[in-house]
GROMACS .gro file of C-alpha atoms in nm:
model
  314
    1UNK     CA    1  -8.332  -3.253  -0.045
    2UNK     CA    2  -8.470  -2.952  -0.024
    3UNK     CA    3  -8.284  -2.615  -0.098
    4UNK     CA    4  -8.407  -2.287   0.020
    5UNK     CA    5  -8.246  -2.012  -0.220
    6UNK     CA    6  -8.210  -1.626  -0.118
    7UNK     CA    7  -7.926  -1.451  -0.269
    8UNK     CA    8  -7.713  -1.375   0.001
    9UNK     CA    9  -7.786  -1.665   0.207
   10UNK     CA   10  -7.862  -2.010   0.091
   11UNK     CA   11  -7.981  -2.301   0.258
   12UNK     CA   12  -8.010  -2.728   0.152
   13UNK     CA   13  -8.173  -2.945   0.391
   14UNK     CA   14  -8.079  -3.314   0.330
   15UNK     CA   15  -8.286  -3.642   0.404
   16UNK     CA   16  -8.068  -3.688   0.702
   17UNK     CA   17  -8.153  -3.427   0.892
   18UNK     CA   18  -7.876  -3.170   0.813
   19UNK     CA   19  -7.928  -2.817   0.739
   20UNK     CA   20  -7.623  -2.676   0.533
   21UNK     CA   21  -7.625  -2.287   0.560
   22UNK     CA   22  -7.416  -2.091   0.334
   23UNK     CA   23  -7.313  -1.711   0.358
   24UNK     CA   24  -7.317  -1.682   0.009
   25UNK     CA   25  -7.136  -1.348  -0.145
   26UNK     CA   26  -6.823  -1.528  -0.235
   27UNK     CA   27  -6.695  -1.237  -0.449
   28UNK     CA   28  -6.689  -1.019  -0.129
   29UNK     CA   29  -6.557  -1.262   0.108
   30UNK     CA   30  -6.894  -1.285   0.252
   31UNK     CA   31  -6.901  -0.952   0.369
   32UNK     CA   32  -7.197  -0.871   0.583
   33UNK     CA   33  -7.498  -0.651   0.425
   34UNK     CA   34  -7.806  -0.578   0.631
   35UNK     CA   35  -8.006  -0.818   0.347
   36UNK     CA   36  -7.722  -1.104   0.417
   37UNK     CA   37  -7.861  -1.008   0.853
   38UNK     CA   38  -8.193  -1.037   0.745
   39UNK     CA   39  -8.169  -1.356   0.521
   40UNK     CA   40  -7.952  -1.538   0.798
   41UNK     CA   41  -8.220  -1.457   1.041
   42UNK     CA   42  -8.475  -1.586   0.877
   43UNK     CA   43  -8.300  -1.865   0.734
   44UNK     CA   44  -8.177  -1.976   1.123
   45UNK     CA   45  -8.519  -1.903   1.251
   46UNK     CA   46  -8.692  -2.134   1.042
   47UNK     CA   47  -8.483  -2.409   1.126
   48UNK     CA   48  -8.516  -2.372   1.482
   49UNK     CA   49  -8.882  -2.436   1.383
   50UNK     CA   50  -8.820  -2.749   1.161
   51UNK     CA   51  -8.847  -3.079   1.348
   52UNK     CA   52  -8.700  -3.222   1.069
   53UNK     CA   53  -8.380  -3.058   1.114
   54UNK     CA   54  -8.175  -3.176   1.356
   55UNK     CA   55  -7.807  -3.020   1.302
   56UNK     CA   56  -7.699  -2.699   1.130
   57UNK     CA   57  -7.363  -2.662   0.941
   58UNK     CA   58  -7.222  -2.261   0.883
   59UNK     CA   59  -7.003  -2.208   0.632
   60UNK     CA   60  -6.918  -1.965   0.363
   61UNK     CA   61  -6.932  -1.985   0.007
   62UNK     CA   62  -6.578  -1.900  -0.203
   63UNK     CA   63  -6.219  -1.858  -0.031
   64UNK     CA   64  -6.355  -1.739   0.332
   65UNK     CA   65  -6.581  -1.789   0.601
   66UNK     CA   66  -6.664  -1.424   0.664
   67UNK     CA   67  -6.459  -1.107   0.603
   68UNK     CA   68  -6.685  -0.888   0.845
   69UNK     CA   69  -6.903  -0.610   0.764
   70UNK     CA   70  -6.933  -0.470   0.419
   71UNK     CA   71  -6.720  -0.132   0.457
   72UNK     CA   72  -6.826  -0.073   0.120
   73UNK     CA   73  -7.177  -0.039   0.134
   74UNK     CA   74  -7.084   0.146   0.464
   75UNK     CA   75  -6.891   0.392   0.291
   76UNK     CA   76  -7.137   0.467   0.018
   77UNK     CA   77  -7.418   0.512   0.283
   78UNK     CA   78  -7.522   0.860   0.403
   79UNK     CA   79  -7.308   0.954   0.716
   80UNK     CA   80  -7.477   1.183   0.977
   81UNK     CA   81  -7.350   1.554   0.980
   82UNK     CA   82  -7.415   1.863   1.103
   83UNK     CA   83  -7.254   2.201   1.024
   84UNK     CA   84  -6.972   2.292   1.237
   85UNK     CA   85  -7.091   2.638   1.416
   86UNK     CA   86  -6.847   2.949   1.437
   87UNK     CA   87  -6.799   3.015   1.788
   88UNK     CA   88  -6.641   3.343   1.901
   89UNK     CA   89  -6.403   3.317   2.199
   90UNK     CA   90  -6.510   3.504   2.536
   91UNK     CA   91  -6.139   3.634   2.627
   92UNK     CA   92  -6.075   3.698   2.262
   93UNK     CA   93  -6.190   3.879   1.912
   94UNK     CA   94  -6.076   3.591   1.707
   95UNK     CA   95  -6.297   3.337   1.558
   96UNK     CA   96  -6.263   2.973   1.694
   97UNK     CA   97  -6.381   2.737   1.460
   98UNK     CA   98  -6.461   2.346   1.564
   99UNK     CA   99  -6.361   2.274   1.193
  100UNK     CA  100  -6.186   2.370   0.880
  101UNK     CA  101  -6.373   2.606   0.710
  102UNK     CA  102  -6.356   2.571   0.320
  103UNK     CA  103  -6.472   2.784  -0.009
  104UNK     CA  104  -6.815   2.661   0.034
  105UNK     CA  105  -6.879   2.660   0.396
  106UNK     CA  106  -6.757   2.533   0.756
  107UNK     CA  107  -6.666   2.153   0.719
  108UNK     CA  108  -6.937   1.924   0.814
  109UNK     CA  109  -6.886   1.716   1.160
  110UNK     CA  110  -6.996   1.358   1.292
  111UNK     CA  111  -7.359   1.418   1.427
  112UNK     CA  112  -7.294   1.171   1.759
  113UNK     CA  113  -7.678   1.155   1.848
  114UNK     CA  114  -7.815   1.085   1.481
  115UNK     CA  115  -7.512   0.849   1.435
  116UNK     CA  116  -7.649   0.699   1.757
  117UNK     CA  117  -8.015   0.628   1.604
  118UNK     CA  118  -7.854   0.482   1.291
  119UNK     CA  119  -7.619   0.257   1.402
  120UNK     CA  120  -7.885   0.121   1.707
  121UNK     CA  121  -8.058   0.034   1.367
  122UNK     CA  122  -7.782  -0.156   1.243
  123UNK     CA  123  -7.697  -0.313   1.567
  124UNK     CA  124  -8.077  -0.437   1.600
  125UNK     CA  125  -7.977  -0.617   1.231
  126UNK     CA  126  -7.672  -0.777   1.380
  127UNK     CA  127  -7.797  -0.868   1.729
  128UNK     CA  128  -8.097  -1.043   1.516
  129UNK     CA  129  -7.860  -1.245   1.306
  130UNK     CA  130  -7.650  -1.362   1.584
  131UNK     CA  131  -7.900  -1.409   1.836
  132UNK     CA  132  -8.099  -1.661   1.597
  133UNK     CA  133  -7.771  -1.895   1.583
  134UNK     CA  134  -7.731  -1.849   1.971
  135UNK     CA  135  -8.092  -1.945   2.026
  136UNK     CA  136  -8.164  -2.196   1.750
  137UNK     CA  137  -8.269  -2.525   1.897
  138UNK     CA  138  -8.045  -2.688   1.672
  139UNK     CA  139  -7.663  -2.733   1.734
  140UNK     CA  140  -7.486  -2.522   1.449
  141UNK     CA  141  -7.133  -2.622   1.359
  142UNK     CA  142  -6.918  -2.346   1.214
  143UNK     CA  143  -6.708  -2.492   0.899
  144UNK     CA  144  -6.457  -2.216   0.863
  145UNK     CA  145  -6.189  -2.164   0.561
  146UNK     CA  146  -5.989  -1.867   0.524
  147UNK     CA  147  -6.069  -1.554   0.747
  148UNK     CA  148  -6.365  -1.515   1.049
  149UNK     CA  149  -6.304  -1.147   1.072
  150UNK     CA  150  -6.434  -0.832   1.241
  151UNK     CA  151  -6.840  -0.908   1.291
  152UNK     CA  152  -6.771  -1.214   1.079
  153UNK     CA  153  -6.549  -1.379   1.372
  154UNK     CA  154  -6.903  -1.298   1.595
  155UNK     CA  155  -7.095  -1.532   1.432
  156UNK     CA  156  -6.855  -1.802   1.409
  157UNK     CA  157  -6.802  -1.742   1.781
  158UNK     CA  158  -7.212  -1.771   1.834
  159UNK     CA  159  -7.194  -2.139   1.675
  160UNK     CA  160  -7.183  -2.408   1.955
  161UNK     CA  161  -6.906  -2.569   1.763
  162UNK     CA  162  -6.618  -2.480   1.550
  163UNK     CA  163  -6.441  -2.701   1.292
  164UNK     CA  164  -6.146  -2.476   1.130
  165UNK     CA  165  -5.904  -2.540   0.837
  166UNK     CA  166  -5.509  -2.544   0.941
  167UNK     CA  167  -5.452  -2.153   0.762
  168UNK     CA  168  -5.810  -2.016   0.849
  169UNK     CA  169  -5.821  -1.766   1.125
  170UNK     CA  170  -6.013  -1.551   1.327
  171UNK     CA  171  -5.922  -1.185   1.334
  172UNK     CA  172  -6.057  -0.906   1.600
  173UNK     CA  173  -5.851  -0.601   1.405
  174UNK     CA  174  -6.093  -0.342   1.542
  175UNK     CA  175  -5.788  -0.186   1.752
  176UNK     CA  176  -5.650  -0.122   1.408
  177UNK     CA  177  -5.895   0.107   1.278
  178UNK     CA  178  -5.962   0.284   1.637
  179UNK     CA  179  -6.250   0.083   1.680
  180UNK     CA  180  -6.413  -0.165   1.958
  181UNK     CA  181  -6.512  -0.513   1.915
  182UNK     CA  182  -6.865  -0.549   1.800
  183UNK     CA  183  -7.131  -0.787   1.699
  184UNK     CA  184  -7.100  -0.990   2.038
  185UNK     CA  185  -6.733  -1.019   2.008
  186UNK     CA  186  -6.639  -0.865   2.341
  187UNK     CA  187  -6.934  -1.142   2.512
  188UNK     CA  188  -6.840  -1.433   2.339
  189UNK     CA  189  -6.448  -1.377   2.393
  190UNK     CA  190  -6.450  -1.317   2.757
  191UNK     CA  191  -6.669  -1.567   2.828
  192UNK     CA  192  -6.458  -1.861   2.608
  193UNK     CA  193  -6.105  -1.723   2.738
  194UNK     CA  194  -6.157  -1.515   3.019
  195UNK     CA  195  -6.081  -1.142   3.063
  196UNK     CA  196  -5.735  -1.107   3.057
  197UNK     CA  197  -5.688  -1.357   2.690
  198UNK     CA  198  -5.949  -1.206   2.538
  199UNK     CA  199  -5.795  -0.851   2.599
  200UNK     CA  200  -5.498  -0.948   2.478
  201UNK     CA  201  -5.643  -1.058   2.168
  202UNK     CA  202  -5.864  -0.807   2.080
  203UNK     CA  203  -5.560  -0.559   2.164
  204UNK     CA  204  -5.315  -0.727   1.921
  205UNK     CA  205  -5.527  -0.682   1.637
  206UNK     CA  206  -5.360  -0.979   1.495
  207UNK     CA  207  -5.494  -1.289   1.334
  208UNK     CA  208  -5.576  -1.625   1.573
  209UNK     CA  209  -5.464  -1.894   1.327
  210UNK     CA  210  -5.671  -2.223   1.370
  211UNK     CA  211  -5.358  -2.426   1.569
  212UNK     CA  212  -5.361  -2.110   1.823
  213UNK     CA  213  -5.751  -2.124   1.821
  214UNK     CA  214  -5.753  -2.520   1.887
  215UNK     CA  215  -5.510  -2.466   2.161
  216UNK     CA  216  -5.716  -2.178   2.337
  217UNK     CA  217  -6.046  -2.408   2.317
  218UNK     CA  218  -6.183  -2.150   2.006
  219UNK     CA  219  -6.202  -2.453   1.805
  220UNK     CA  220  -6.305  -2.795   1.854
  221UNK     CA  221  -6.173  -2.957   1.585
  222UNK     CA  222  -5.857  -2.841   1.296
  223UNK     CA  223  -5.839  -3.015   0.938
  224UNK     CA  224  -5.616  -2.994   0.619
  225UNK     CA  225  -5.693  -2.723   0.398
  226UNK     CA  226  -6.023  -2.781   0.210
  227UNK     CA  227  -6.157  -3.025   0.480
  228UNK     CA  228  -6.371  -2.828   0.720
  229UNK     CA  229  -6.708  -2.875   0.589
  230UNK     CA  230  -6.643  -3.253   0.500
  231UNK     CA  231  -6.526  -3.306   0.891
  232UNK     CA  232  -6.800  -3.058   1.025
  233UNK     CA  233  -7.082  -3.269   0.783
  234UNK     CA  234  -6.930  -3.610   0.978
  235UNK     CA  235  -6.940  -3.445   1.271
  236UNK     CA  236  -7.330  -3.339   1.232
  237UNK     CA  237  -7.408  -3.667   1.108
  238UNK     CA  238  -7.272  -3.820   1.439
  239UNK     CA  239  -7.501  -3.560   1.613
  240UNK     CA  240  -7.777  -3.618   1.428
  241UNK     CA  241  -7.792  -3.941   1.562
  242UNK     CA  242  -7.860  -3.857   1.919
  243UNK     CA  243  -8.204  -3.759   2.063
  244UNK     CA  244  -8.254  -3.388   1.902
  245UNK     CA  245  -8.453  -3.289   2.184
  246UNK     CA  246  -8.227  -3.347   2.466
  247UNK     CA  247  -7.944  -3.200   2.236
  248UNK     CA  248  -8.136  -2.866   2.228
  249UNK     CA  249  -8.204  -2.826   2.613
  250UNK     CA  250  -7.842  -2.912   2.711
  251UNK     CA  251  -7.742  -2.633   2.484
  252UNK     CA  252  -8.003  -2.442   2.653
  253UNK     CA  253  -7.919  -2.544   2.996
  254UNK     CA  254  -7.583  -2.426   2.928
  255UNK     CA  255  -7.638  -2.111   2.809
  256UNK     CA  256  -7.846  -2.053   3.120
  257UNK     CA  257  -7.586  -2.125   3.390
  258UNK     CA  258  -7.359  -1.844   3.188
  259UNK     CA  259  -7.603  -1.577   3.381
  260UNK     CA  260  -7.782  -1.728   3.684
  261UNK     CA  261  -7.647  -1.869   3.999
  262UNK     CA  262  -7.595  -2.224   4.104
  263UNK     CA  263  -7.894  -2.233   4.258
  264UNK     CA  264  -8.134  -2.095   3.963
  265UNK     CA  265  -7.923  -2.369   3.756
  266UNK     CA  266  -8.018  -2.663   3.946
  267UNK     CA  267  -8.372  -2.555   3.958
  268UNK     CA  268  -8.432  -2.506   3.573
  269UNK     CA  269  -8.192  -2.821   3.488
  270UNK     CA  270  -8.463  -3.006   3.698
  271UNK     CA  271  -8.751  -2.836   3.528
  272UNK     CA  272  -8.611  -2.926   3.171
  273UNK     CA  273  -8.576  -3.278   3.316
  274UNK     CA  274  -8.912  -3.302   3.359
  275UNK     CA  275  -8.950  -3.200   3.008
  276UNK     CA  276  -8.726  -3.484   2.883
  277UNK     CA  277  -8.850  -3.785   3.086
  278UNK     CA  278  -9.160  -3.832   2.908
  279UNK     CA  279  -9.043  -3.782   2.562
  280UNK     CA  280  -9.034  -4.078   2.322
  281UNK     CA  281  -8.656  -4.072   2.284
  282UNK     CA  282  -8.594  -4.070   2.663
  283UNK     CA  283  -8.834  -4.416   2.673
  284UNK     CA  284  -8.596  -4.559   2.394
  285UNK     CA  285  -8.269  -4.477   2.576
  286UNK     CA  286  -8.452  -4.642   2.902
  287UNK     CA  287  -8.533  -4.921   2.730
  288UNK     CA  288  -8.207  -4.984   2.550
  289UNK     CA  289  -8.020  -4.951   2.866
  290UNK     CA  290  -8.259  -5.251   2.998
  291UNK     CA  291  -8.247  -5.473   2.654
  292UNK     CA  292  -7.825  -5.367   2.681
  293UNK     CA  293  -7.867  -5.256   2.308
  294UNK     CA  294  -7.766  -4.939   2.117
  295UNK     CA  295  -8.070  -4.688   2.136
  296UNK     CA  296  -8.219  -4.581   1.782
  297UNK     CA  297  -8.360  -4.214   1.885
  298UNK     CA  298  -8.530  -4.002   1.616
  299UNK     CA  299  -8.861  -3.907   1.780
  300UNK     CA  300  -9.013  -3.579   1.775
  301UNK     CA  301  -9.025  -3.328   2.062
  302UNK     CA  302  -9.332  -3.266   2.281
  303UNK     CA  303  -9.496  -3.007   2.297
  304UNK     CA  304  -9.346  -2.776   2.541
  305UNK     CA  305  -9.587  -2.520   2.761
  306UNK     CA  306  -9.478  -2.122   2.622
  307UNK     CA  307  -9.238  -1.987   2.878
  308UNK     CA  308  -9.093  -2.296   3.039
  309UNK     CA  309  -8.773  -2.284   2.796
  310UNK     CA  310  -8.585  -1.984   2.813
  311UNK     CA  311  -8.388  -1.846   2.547
  312UNK     CA  312  -8.045  -1.703   2.574
  313UNK     CA  313  -7.959  -1.375   2.743
  314UNK     CA  314  -7.688  -1.222   2.557
   0.00000   0.00000   0.00000
């Protein structure tokens, strides 16, 4: 068993090819910080290239999966501001200030342009972490207990499968604080639910509990309290017995189909099929079929020329 221990994300890899990645800020319900996002991206990128890993389980330490961005850290960060200017009305001798003056001078205003620059850097960190899950060549199962809120819900939705405990929930509460969904939440929800239902959930600001998630297709499986990780691991072992290269390409071609025409998708399927046919797992599959026995997969993926497999277009 191999253990990779960052301070905010840990990863344990077992001999059966299962990697368990843990968001590790339990004191803050695994609220997302920039170091956590960097570590998550580095961990997922490493697993993408690790041929000994076949399936990934992503979970949160402590009492919940992830409560979203760490607002305490955000509040402590400097806010881009400028001093409000005092203007003179063209048809009045009175002054019209854009902010309420105080004894120490005009009140500061949020500097939108500076805010864009700061926020763009933060967005890149969130996008990098989420894309590292989406583009991982391994199937990723989220084991969810407690809340998966805001950007934490986006991380859960970025995973390929979700196993939720019956009292766990997804939450898009941005509307409750006069904000819009971010970190890819609108992308995932519209594609998984359709526009109208996604809009309903995002404008309600209410938690979506596991039974409803299961009904809507946002969750694949629901378990009793305390059983999500065990169920996810059992599913991961089942998937790990399948041909790893074909699993990864199946994930890839379905992602490709979301943003391409039918004709383009058929062409891309054929391209990936040509990569699979000469693989050792495909040869084993054909021999097992002819011999009427269960196939034993476990071959290493073939070398693939650069550019043949396209990353997901998020």
